[in-house]
Coordinates of C-alpha atoms in Angstrom, one line a residue:
Chain X
X1 CA -15.8 8.4 10.6
X2 CA -12.6 9.2 12.6
X3 CA -9.3 9.5 11.4
X4 CA -7.0 11.0 14.1
X5 CA -3.3 10.3 14.0
X6 CA -0.2 11.9 15.9
X7 CA 2.9 12.9 14.5
X8 CA 5.5 13.8 17.2
X9 CA 3.2 15.7 19.7
X10 CA 0.8 17.1 17.3
X11 CA -2.7 15.5 16.7
X12 CA -4.1 15.6 13.1
X13 CA -7.2 14.9 11.7
X14 CA -7.0 13.5 8.2
X15 CA -9.4 12.1 5.5
X16 CA -10.0 8.3 5.6
X17 CA -7.5 6.5 3.6
X18 CA -4.7 9.1 4.0
X19 CA -1.0 7.9 3.7
X20 CA 2.1 8.9 5.6
X21 CA 2.9 11.4 3.0
X22 CA -0.7 13.0 3.4
X23 CA -0.1 13.1 7.3
X24 CA 3.2 14.8 6.8
X25 CA 2.0 17.4 4.4
X26 CA -0.6 18.3 6.8
X27 CA 1.8 18.4 9.6
X28 CA 4.2 20.8 7.9
X29 CA 1.2 23.0 6.8
X30 CA -0.1 23.1 10.3
X31 CA 3.2 24.3 11.5
X32 CA 3.6 26.7 8.7
X33 CA 6.9 25.2 7.5
X34 CA 8.1 24.6 4.0
X35 CA 7.9 20.8 3.1
X36 CA 11.5 19.6 3.1
X37 CA 12.9 18.7 -0.4
X38 CA 14.2 15.4 0.9
X39 CA 11.3 13.4 2.3
X40 CA 12.0 13.3 6.2
X41 CA 12.6 9.8 7.7
X42 CA 9.5 8.8 9.5
X43 CA 9.2 5.9 12.1
X44 CA 6.2 4.3 13.9
X45 CA 5.9 4.1 17.7
X46 CA 8.0 0.8 17.6
X47 CA 11.0 2.6 15.9
X48 CA 10.4 0.9 12.5
X49 CA 10.9 3.0 9.3
X50 CA 7.6 3.6 7.4
X51 CA 7.4 4.5 3.8
X52 CA 5.6 7.6 2.6
X53 CA 2.9 5.7 0.7
X54 CA 2.2 3.6 3.6
X55 CA -1.5 3.7 4.6
X56 CA -2.6 5.0 8.0
X57 CA -5.3 3.9 10.4
X58 CA -7.1 5.8 13.2
X59 CA -4.8 6.2 16.2
X60 CA -1.5 5.6 14.4
X61 CA 1.5 7.3 15.8
X62 CA 4.3 8.5 13.7
X63 CA 7.7 10.4 14.6
X64 CA 10.0 12.4 12.5
X65 CA 13.1 13.9 14.1
X66 CA 13.1 17.7 13.6
X67 CA 11.5 20.2 11.4
X68 CA 13.5 23.2 10.4
Chain J
X1 CA 59.5 -39.8 35.3
X2 CA 57.6 -41.9 32.6
X3 CA 54.9 -42.7 35.3
X4 CA 54.7 -39.2 36.2
X5 CA 54.3 -38.1 32.6
X6 CA 51.6 -40.8 32.2
X7 CA 49.7 -39.5 35.3
X8 CA 50.0 -35.9 34.1
X9 CA 48.5 -37.0 30.7
X10 CA 45.8 -38.9 32.4
X11 CA 44.9 -36.0 34.6
X12 CA 44.7 -33.7 31.4
X13 CA 42.6 -36.4 29.6
X14 CA 40.3 -37.1 32.6
X15 CA 37.4 -34.7 31.7
X16 CA 37.5 -36.0 28.1
X17 CA 37.4 -39.6 29.4
X18 CA 34.7 -38.8 31.9
X19 CA 32.4 -37.1 29.1
X20 CA 33.1 -40.2 26.7
X21 CA 32.0 -42.4 29.5
X22 CA 28.8 -40.4 30.0
X23 CA 28.1 -40.4 26.5
X24 CA 28.8 -44.1 26.3
X25 CA 26.2 -44.7 28.8
X26 CA 23.5 -42.4 27.0
X27 CA 22.3 -44.9 24.3
X28 CA 21.3 -47.4 27.0
X29 CA 19.0 -44.8 28.6
X30 CA 17.6 -43.5 25.4
X31 CA 17.0 -46.6 23.6
X32 CA 13.2 -46.3 24.6
X33 CA 13.2 -42.5 24.1
X34 CA 13.9 -41.6 20.5
X35 CA 16.0 -38.6 19.8
X36 CA 13.8 -35.4 19.3
X37 CA 13.0 -34.8 15.9
X38 CA 14.4 -31.5 14.5
X39 CA 13.0 -29.9 11.5
X40 CA 13.6 -26.6 10.0
X41 CA 11.1 -24.2 8.0
X42 CA 12.2 -21.1 6.0
X43 CA 9.6 -18.7 4.6
X44 CA 10.5 -15.9 2.3
X45 CA 7.8 -13.1 2.5
X46 CA 7.1 -10.0 0.6
X47 CA 4.3 -7.5 0.9
X48 CA 2.8 -4.4 -1.0
X49 CA 4.8 -5.3 -4.3
X50 CA 2.6 -2.9 -6.0
X51 CA 3.3 -4.1 -9.5
X52 CA 7.0 -3.3 -8.9
X53 CA 7.7 -5.3 -12.0
X54 CA 11.2 -4.0 -12.8
X55 CA 12.5 -5.7 -9.6
X56 CA 11.0 -9.0 -10.4
X57 CA 14.0 -10.5 -12.4
X58 CA 16.2 -9.6 -9.5
X59 CA 13.7 -11.1 -6.9
X60 CA 13.3 -14.2 -9.0
X61 CA 17.1 -14.8 -9.0
X62 CA 17.2 -14.4 -5.4
X63 CA 14.3 -16.9 -4.9
X64 CA 16.0 -19.4 -6.9
X65 CA 19.1 -18.9 -4.9
X66 CA 17.5 -19.4 -1.5
X67 CA 15.7 -22.5 -2.8
X68 CA 19.0 -24.2 -3.5
X69 CA 19.9 -23.6 0.0
X70 CA 16.4 -24.2 1.5
X71 CA 14.7 -26.6 -0.8
X72 CA 11.5 -26.5 1.6
X73 CA 11.3 -22.7 1.7
X74 CA 7.7 -21.2 1.1
X75 CA 7.2 -18.1 -0.7
X76 CA 4.4 -15.9 0.4
X77 CA 3.0 -12.4 -0.2
X78 CA 1.1 -10.2 2.4
X79 CA -1.1 -8.7 -0.2
X80 CA -1.3 -5.6 -2.5
X81 CA 0.5 -7.2 -5.3
X82 CA -1.3 -5.0 -7.7
X83 CA -1.5 -1.2 -8.4
X84 CA 1.2 1.3 -8.8
X85 CA 2.6 0.7 -12.4
X86 CA 0.7 1.6 -15.7
X87 CA 2.2 -1.3 -17.4
X88 CA 0.5 -3.7 -15.1
X89 CA -2.7 -1.5 -14.2
X90 CA -3.4 -0.5 -17.8
X91 CA -3.0 -4.0 -19.2
X92 CA -6.0 -5.4 -21.1
X93 CA -6.6 -7.9 -18.3
X94 CA -5.8 -5.6 -15.4
X95 CA -3.3 -7.2 -13.0
X96 CA -2.4 -10.2 -15.1
X97 CA 1.2 -9.2 -15.5
X98 CA 1.8 -9.4 -12.0
X99 CA -0.2 -12.6 -11.6
X100 CA 1.9 -14.1 -14.4
X101 CA 5.2 -13.1 -12.8
X102 CA 4.1 -14.4 -9.5
X103 CA 3.3 -17.8 -10.9
X104 CA 6.7 -17.6 -12.7
X105 CA 8.5 -17.6 -9.5
X106 CA 6.2 -20.1 -8.1
X107 CA 4.6 -18.3 -5.0
X108 CA 2.9 -20.6 -2.7
X109 CA 0.4 -18.2 -1.1
X110 CA -0.8 -14.7 -1.1
X111 CA -3.0 -12.6 1.2
X112 CA -5.8 -10.5 -0.2
X113 CA -4.8 -6.9 0.1
X114 CA -7.1 -4.0 -0.5
X115 CA -5.5 -3.3 -3.8
X116 CA -6.3 -6.8 -5.2
X117 CA -9.8 -5.4 -5.7
X118 CA -8.6 -2.6 -8.0
X119 CA -9.0 -5.0 -11.1
X120 CA -12.8 -4.8 -10.4
X121 CA -14.8 -7.8 -9.4
X122 CA -14.6 -9.5 -12.8
X123 CA -10.9 -8.8 -13.1
X124 CA -10.1 -9.8 -9.5
X125 CA -12.0 -13.0 -9.9
X126 CA -10.0 -13.8 -13.2
X127 CA -6.7 -13.0 -11.4
X128 CA -7.6 -15.4 -8.7
X129 CA -8.3 -18.1 -11.5
X130 CA -5.2 -17.5 -13.3
X131 CA -3.0 -17.7 -10.1
X132 CA -1.1 -21.0 -9.6
X133 CA -0.8 -20.0 -5.8
X134 CA -3.5 -19.8 -3.3
X135 CA -5.3 -16.6 -2.2
X136 CA -6.3 -16.5 1.4
X137 CA -8.7 -14.1 3.1
X138 CA -10.1 -15.3 6.4
X139 CA -12.5 -12.3 7.0
X140 CA -13.2 -11.8 3.4
X141 CA -16.1 -13.5 2.1
X142 CA -16.7 -13.4 -1.7
X143 CA -20.2 -13.0 -3.2
X144 CA -22.1 -16.0 -3.1
X145 CA -22.0 -18.1 -6.4
X146 CA -19.0 -15.9 -7.7
X147 CA -15.8 -17.6 -9.0
X148 CA -13.3 -16.1 -6.8
X149 CA -10.7 -18.5 -5.8
X150 CA -10.2 -17.3 -2.3
X151 CA -10.0 -19.6 0.6
X152 CA -10.5 -18.6 4.3
X153 CA -7.3 -20.5 5.2
X154 CA -4.8 -22.8 3.7
X155 CA -2.5 -25.6 5.3
X156 CA 0.5 -26.4 3.3
X157 CA 2.8 -29.5 4.1
X158 CA 6.5 -29.0 3.2
X159 CA 8.6 -31.5 1.6
X160 CA 10.1 -32.3 5.2
X161 CA 6.8 -32.7 6.6
X162 CA 6.1 -29.6 8.3
X163 CA 2.4 -28.6 8.4
X164 CA 1.8 -24.9 8.2
X165 CA -1.5 -23.2 8.6
X166 CA -1.9 -19.9 6.8
X167 CA -4.8 -17.6 7.7
X168 CA -5.3 -13.8 6.5
X169 CA -6.9 -10.9 8.0
X170 CA -7.6 -7.7 6.0
X171 CA -8.0 -4.3 7.5
X172 CA -11.5 -2.8 7.4
X173 CA -11.8 0.7 7.6
X174 CA -14.7 2.5 9.6
X175 CA -16.9 2.4 6.5
X176 CA -16.9 -1.5 7.0
X177 CA -14.7 -2.3 3.6
X178 CA -11.1 -2.5 3.1
X179 CA -9.3 0.7 1.6
X180 CA -10.9 0.4 -1.9
X181 CA -13.5 1.9 -4.0
X182 CA -16.9 0.8 -2.8
X183 CA -17.9 -0.2 -6.4
X184 CA -14.9 -2.6 -6.5
X185 CA -16.0 -4.7 -3.4
X186 CA -19.6 -4.9 -4.1
X187 CA -21.1 -8.2 -2.9
X188 CA -18.2 -9.1 -0.7
X189 CA -18.9 -9.5 3.1
X190 CA -16.0 -8.4 5.4
X191 CA -15.8 -9.7 8.9
X192 CA -14.3 -8.0 11.7
X193 CA -10.6 -9.1 11.7
X194 CA -10.1 -9.4 15.4
X195 CA -13.2 -11.6 16.0
X196 CA -12.1 -13.7 12.9
X197 CA -8.7 -14.1 14.3
X198 CA -10.3 -16.0 17.4
X199 CA -12.5 -18.1 15.2
X200 CA -9.6 -19.5 13.1
X201 CA -7.1 -20.1 15.9
X202 CA -8.7 -23.7 16.3
X203 CA -6.5 -24.5 13.3
X204 CA -3.4 -24.1 15.4
X205 CA -4.1 -27.6 17.0
X206 CA -3.9 -29.4 13.7
X207 CA -0.7 -28.1 12.4
X208 CA 2.9 -27.3 13.7
X209 CA 3.2 -23.8 12.6
X210 CA 0.5 -21.2 12.6
X211 CA 1.0 -18.0 10.3
X212 CA -1.1 -14.8 10.1
X213 CA -0.5 -13.6 6.6
X214 CA -2.1 -10.2 7.2
X215 CA -2.8 -7.0 5.3
X216 CA -3.7 -4.8 8.2
X217 CA -0.8 -2.5 9.1
X218 CA 2.1 -3.0 11.4
X219 CA 0.3 -1.3 14.6
X220 CA -2.7 -3.4 14.0
X221 CA -0.5 -6.4 13.7
X222 CA 0.9 -5.7 17.1
X223 CA -2.7 -5.0 18.7
X224 CA -3.8 -8.5 17.3
X225 CA -0.6 -10.3 18.9
X226 CA -1.7 -8.7 22.1
X227 CA -5.2 -10.1 22.0
X228 CA -4.2 -13.7 21.0
X229 CA -3.8 -16.5 23.7
X230 CA 0.0 -17.3 24.3
X231 CA 1.4 -20.2 22.2
X232 CA -1.1 -20.5 19.6
X233 CA 0.2 -18.4 16.7
X234 CA 3.9 -18.2 15.6
X235 CA 4.2 -15.5 13.1
X236 CA 2.4 -12.6 11.8
X237 CA 3.6 -11.6 8.3
X238 CA 2.2 -8.3 7.6
X239 CA 1.6 -5.6 5.0
X240 CA -0.5 -2.4 4.2
X241 CA 1.6 0.3 6.3
X242 CA 4.7 -0.2 4.1
X243 CA 6.8 -0.8 7.3
X244 CA 10.4 -1.8 7.2
X245 CA 11.0 -4.3 10.0
X246 CA 14.8 -4.6 9.9
X247 CA 15.1 -6.2 13.4
X248 CA 13.2 -8.8 15.4
X249 CA 9.8 -7.6 16.6
X250 CA 8.3 -10.2 19.0
X251 CA 5.1 -9.2 20.8
X252 CA 3.3 -11.8 23.2
X253 CA 5.8 -14.4 21.7
X254 CA 4.7 -13.8 18.1
X255 CA 7.2 -12.7 15.5
X256 CA 6.0 -9.8 13.5
X257 CA 7.6 -9.0 10.1
X258 CA 7.1 -6.6 7.3
X259 CA 9.1 -5.7 4.3
X260 CA 8.3 -2.2 3.3
X261 CA 7.0 -2.1 -0.2
X262 CA 7.6 -2.5 -4.0
X263 CA 10.2 -5.4 -3.9
X264 CA 12.8 -3.2 -2.2
X265 CA 13.0 -5.9 0.4
X266 CA 12.1 -9.5 1.3
X267 CA 12.1 -11.0 4.8
X268 CA 13.7 -14.4 5.2
X269 CA 12.1 -16.1 8.2
X270 CA 13.8 -19.3 9.7
X271 CA 12.0 -21.6 12.2
X272 CA 13.4 -24.8 14.0
X273 CA 11.0 -27.2 15.3
X274 CA 11.7 -29.9 17.8
X275 CA 9.2 -32.6 18.5
X276 CA 6.5 -30.7 16.3
X277 CA 6.9 -27.6 18.5
X278 CA 8.4 -24.3 17.2
X279 CA 11.7 -23.9 19.1
X280 CA 13.3 -21.0 17.5
X281 CA 12.2 -18.2 15.1
X282 CA 14.5 -15.7 13.6
X283 CA 14.1 -13.2 10.6
X284 CA 16.5 -11.4 8.4
X285 CA 15.5 -8.4 6.0
X286 CA 17.2 -9.1 2.7
X287 CA 17.6 -6.2 0.0
X288 CA 16.3 -7.0 -3.3
X289 CA 16.3 -3.8 -5.4
X290 CA 17.0 -3.6 -9.0
X291 CA 20.8 -4.3 -9.4
X292 CA 22.6 -7.5 -9.3
X293 CA 22.1 -10.9 -11.1
X294 CA 18.7 -11.7 -12.7
X295 CA 16.6 -14.5 -13.9
X296 CA 16.9 -14.1 -17.6
X297 CA 13.4 -15.6 -18.5
X298 CA 11.8 -13.3 -16.0
X299 CA 13.6 -10.3 -17.5
X300 CA 12.1 -11.3 -21.0
X301 CA 8.7 -11.4 -19.6
X302 CA 9.0 -8.0 -17.8
X303 CA 10.3 -6.5 -21.0
X304 CA 7.6 -7.9 -23.1
X305 CA 4.8 -6.7 -20.8
X306 CA 6.7 -3.2 -21.0
X307 CA 6.1 -3.2 -24.6
X308 CA 2.2 -3.2 -23.8
X309 CA 0.7 -1.5 -26.9
X310 CA -2.4 -0.4 -24.7
X311 CA 0.0 2.4 -23.2
X312 CA 0.2 3.9 -26.5
X313 CA -3.2 3.1 -27.6
X314 CA -5.3 6.2 -28.6
X315 CA -8.0 6.4 -25.9
X316 CA -9.7 9.8 -27.1
X317 CA -9.2 12.5 -29.8
X318 CA -8.5 16.0 -29.0
X319 CA -10.7 18.2 -31.3
X320 CA -8.2 21.3 -30.7
X321 CA -5.0 22.2 -29.3
X322 CA -4.7 22.7 -25.6
X323 CA -2.1 25.7 -25.0
X324 CA -2.5 26.9 -21.5
X325 CA -2.3 25.4 -18.1
X326 CA -5.8 26.6 -17.5
X327 CA -7.3 24.5 -20.4
X328 CA -5.3 21.5 -19.4
X329 CA -6.6 22.0 -15.8
X330 CA -10.2 22.2 -16.8
X331 CA -9.9 19.0 -18.8
X332 CA -8.4 17.3 -15.7
X333 CA -11.0 18.3 -13.3
X334 CA -13.7 17.5 -15.8
X335 CA -12.2 14.1 -15.9
X336 CA -11.9 13.6 -12.0
X337 CA -15.6 15.0 -11.5
X338 CA -17.0 12.4 -13.9
X339 CA -14.9 9.5 -12.5
X340 CA -16.1 10.4 -8.8
X341 CA -19.4 11.2 -9.9
X342 CA -19.3 14.4 -7.8
X343 CA -21.2 17.6 -8.2
X344 CA -17.9 19.6 -8.2
X345 CA -14.2 18.9 -8.7
X346 CA -11.3 21.0 -7.7
X347 CA -7.7 20.9 -8.8
X348 CA -4.7 23.0 -7.1
X349 CA -2.7 25.1 -9.8
X350 CA 0.5 23.2 -8.9
X351 CA -1.2 19.9 -9.7
X352 CA -1.2 20.7 -13.6
X353 CA 2.1 20.0 -14.9
X354 CA 1.9 20.6 -18.6
X355 CA 0.4 23.6 -20.5
X356 CA -0.3 21.8 -23.9
X357 CA -1.9 18.7 -25.4
X358 CA -1.8 18.5 -29.1
X359 CA -4.9 18.1 -31.2
X360 CA -5.4 14.6 -32.3
X361 CA -4.8 11.2 -30.7
X362 CA -4.4 11.0 -26.8
X363 CA -2.9 8.1 -25.4
X364 CA -2.7 6.6 -21.8
X365 CA 0.9 7.7 -21.4
X366 CA -0.1 11.2 -22.3
X367 CA -2.4 11.4 -19.2
X368 CA 0.2 10.0 -17.1
X369 CA 2.6 12.9 -18.4
X370 CA -0.2 15.4 -17.6
X371 CA -0.8 13.9 -14.1
X372 CA 2.5 12.2 -13.0
X373 CA 2.2 12.4 -9.2
X374 CA 0.0 9.4 -8.5
X375 CA -2.2 11.6 -6.5
X376 CA -5.6 10.0 -5.4
X377 CA -9.0 11.1 -5.4
X378 CA -10.7 12.2 -2.1
X379 CA -14.4 13.0 -1.9
X380 CA -16.1 15.4 0.6
X381 CA -19.6 16.5 1.3
X382 CA -19.1 20.4 1.7
X383 CA -21.5 23.3 1.8
X384 CA -21.1 26.2 -0.2
X385 CA -19.6 28.2 2.8
X386 CA -17.1 25.5 3.3
X387 CA -16.1 25.6 -0.4
X388 CA -15.5 29.3 0.0
X389 CA -13.4 28.6 3.3
X390 CA -11.4 26.2 1.2
X391 CA -10.7 28.7 -1.7
X392 CA -9.7 31.4 0.9
X393 CA -7.3 29.0 2.8
X394 CA -6.0 27.7 -0.5
X395 CA -5.1 31.2 -2.0
X396 CA -2.0 31.9 0.2
X397 CA -0.7 28.3 0.2
X398 CA -1.0 28.3 -3.7
X399 CA 1.2 31.4 -4.1
X400 CA -2.0 33.5 -5.0
X401 CA -3.2 31.2 -7.9
X402 CA -6.8 30.3 -8.4
X403 CA -8.2 26.8 -8.1
X404 CA -9.4 25.1 -11.3
X405 CA -13.0 24.2 -10.8
X406 CA -15.5 21.8 -12.6
X407 CA -19.3 21.9 -12.1
X408 CA -19.0 25.6 -10.6
X409 CA -17.5 28.9 -11.8
X410 CA -15.5 31.3 -9.4
X411 CA -14.9 35.0 -9.1
X412 CA -12.0 36.0 -6.9
X413 CA -12.2 39.5 -5.5
X414 CA -8.8 41.0 -4.8
X415 CA -7.5 44.1 -3.3
X416 CA -5.1 46.4 -5.2
X417 CA -2.2 44.7 -3.6
X418 CA -3.4 41.3 -4.7
X419 CA -4.8 40.1 -1.4
X420 CA -7.8 38.0 -1.6
X421 CA -10.9 39.7 0.0
X422 CA -13.6 37.2 -1.1
X423 CA -14.6 34.5 -3.6
X424 CA -18.0 34.3 -5.3
X425 CA -19.4 31.0 -6.8
X426 CA -21.9 30.4 -9.6
X427 CA -23.5 27.3 -11.2
X428 CA -22.4 26.8 -14.9
X429 CA -25.3 28.8 -16.1
X430 CA -24.2 31.8 -14.2
X431 CA -26.7 31.8 -11.2
X432 CA -25.2 32.4 -7.7
X433 CA -24.4 29.0 -6.1
X434 CA -26.7 28.0 -3.2
X435 CA -24.2 28.5 -0.3
X436 CA -26.3 26.6 2.3
X437 CA -26.7 23.5 0.1
X438 CA -24.2 20.5 0.7
X439 CA -22.1 19.3 -2.5
X440 CA -20.1 16.2 -3.2
X441 CA -16.7 17.8 -3.9
X442 CA -13.9 15.6 -5.1
X443 CA -10.1 16.8 -5.1
X444 CA -6.7 15.2 -4.9
X445 CA -5.1 14.1 -1.6
X446 CA -2.5 17.1 -1.7
X447 CA -5.5 19.5 -1.3
X448 CA -7.2 17.1 1.1
X449 CA -4.4 17.2 3.5
X450 CA -2.7 20.7 3.2
X451 CA -5.7 23.2 3.0
X452 CA -6.8 24.0 6.7
X453 CA -10.4 25.4 6.7
X454 CA -13.5 24.6 8.7
X455 CA -15.5 21.6 7.4
X456 CA -17.6 18.9 9.0
X457 CA -16.8 15.9 6.7
X458 CA -13.2 14.8 7.0
X459 CA -13.4 13.2 3.6
X460 CA -13.1 9.8 2.2
X461 CA -10.2 8.5 -0.1
X462 CA -11.6 6.8 -3.1
X463 CA -8.3 4.8 -3.6
X464 CA -8.1 5.6 -7.2
X465 CA -5.6 8.0 -8.8
X466 CA -6.8 11.2 -10.5
X467 CA -4.8 9.8 -13.7
X468 CA -6.8 6.8 -13.5
X469 CA -10.1 8.7 -13.2
X470 CA -9.3 11.0 -16.3
X471 CA -8.3 7.9 -18.3
X472 CA -11.7 6.3 -17.6
X473 CA -13.4 9.6 -18.5
X474 CA -11.6 10.0 -21.8
X475 CA -12.1 6.4 -22.8
X476 CA -16.0 7.1 -22.5
X477 CA -15.8 10.6 -23.9
X478 CA -13.9 9.5 -27.1
X479 CA -13.9 13.1 -28.4
X480 CA -12.4 15.9 -26.3
X481 CA -14.2 19.1 -26.8
X482 CA -12.5 22.4 -27.7
X483 CA -11.4 24.0 -24.4
X484 CA -10.1 27.3 -26.2
X485 CA -11.3 30.4 -24.5
X486 CA -12.9 28.4 -21.5
X487 CA -13.1 30.7 -18.6
X488 CA -14.3 29.4 -15.2
X489 CA -12.2 31.7 -13.0
X490 CA -12.4 35.4 -12.8
X491 CA -10.1 37.5 -10.9
X492 CA -11.2 41.0 -10.2
X493 CA -9.3 43.8 -8.3
X494 CA -12.0 45.7 -6.2
X495 CA -9.7 48.2 -4.4
X496 CA -8.5 48.1 -0.7

């Protein structure tokens, strides 16, 4: 089973059934960055806000503005 | 002079006079062509309520207010009404509080979301029977001879005579089922949503408005819209991805909406129809939230459900005090392992939030205090070598703390400075673990997403929280054994 999604330019492979929060945790861990205390605003490819507990599907694309 | 004034006045009035003459002529021409009939349709849509019962009294007030403005308004949910609140999820008839509240505000229709199955087949069937609204699932076929009240489509006719067809597509994952525990969907047949969409489109010819009430995710709804022939469907009201659509999104002529989750918002959709054709469609995202005027009777119902005695009921008895994080951690992983029927369970040290559990009665609320994050279980097939790689990767991320195991024991070999050199694994009876063998390993979604190590199986979410797994385990166990002195992890300094 495939579960590949993208956050900004980073492709991530996640477990099937992962949420936006799982993807973000994975993204920050890959970039060796501390997870922000305030959950970052995340949007989909159409510019809509997506909540942290939203389910993801294979091929989804998310965007966060910056990581510090 | 007077004539000049009259002339000026006439010139000024000329356009109006001309317009009046044209209008006066119109009835003669239109006597054989009746004025096009204009009708309106309003739909208030929510999705992924996830048992956000605290927002319901406010939502109910809002629904009543809108119904005074729009008496023909339909109230719909795009699924996942259930799961996310112990008051609802631990109720004796799991999910019944939400069904009762939805009945109270007179929902017209609901999609079947993947979390509707969380009440297990018997419970879900009962929920569909208790609902005074319709459940629709076009690609969800209930087991033959079962008592589920789920229809493949539903046509509703509003009081002002607008026929609205509702069909509903549920997202199916690569395992061929919705995002639910496989035990919960046994006997159901799930058809491909995209081919089902083409099958149900014929309904569009027998109604004035055609609506997909989907639980697929926003991106999937956009993909669906792109595959549909133009002019057949009017709306896709979606859910699943918890997307907040706050401005109009029209794809291939279809308006697609979604109102995030947990009754924070609702989408008011307005359509105008001329000669039975949808002419305009607009949407507005309304904030529901917790504050503001409430419907008193619905508040009373919510409060009554909140006093659910099952939350305080004893589910098991601890035969001894738990006094360390380690002891509590071992109890948790034992519960998760049993719930997932896995060979091995692992818990990260940060996932254990309390270091004590008193001897005596243990309630559901005690477990939610012990495991408050709402983490879900994820199942992997991992070899012994992959389990070792996981431990090596986790040690740095977890601030040099060891993982709590169930089903195996571990020995961390550390340098004098505390760096991790190696981890050895043993079976419960002390024999070395067969490192080439593949084991089913359950862990929480935090560990599944953060630890980076080489492993072939990407893992499968079980769509159940670790807390629910532990609760079920303790309900079966009844007497919790003494964990004092339990040692499953050894940290040994080996030099260098």
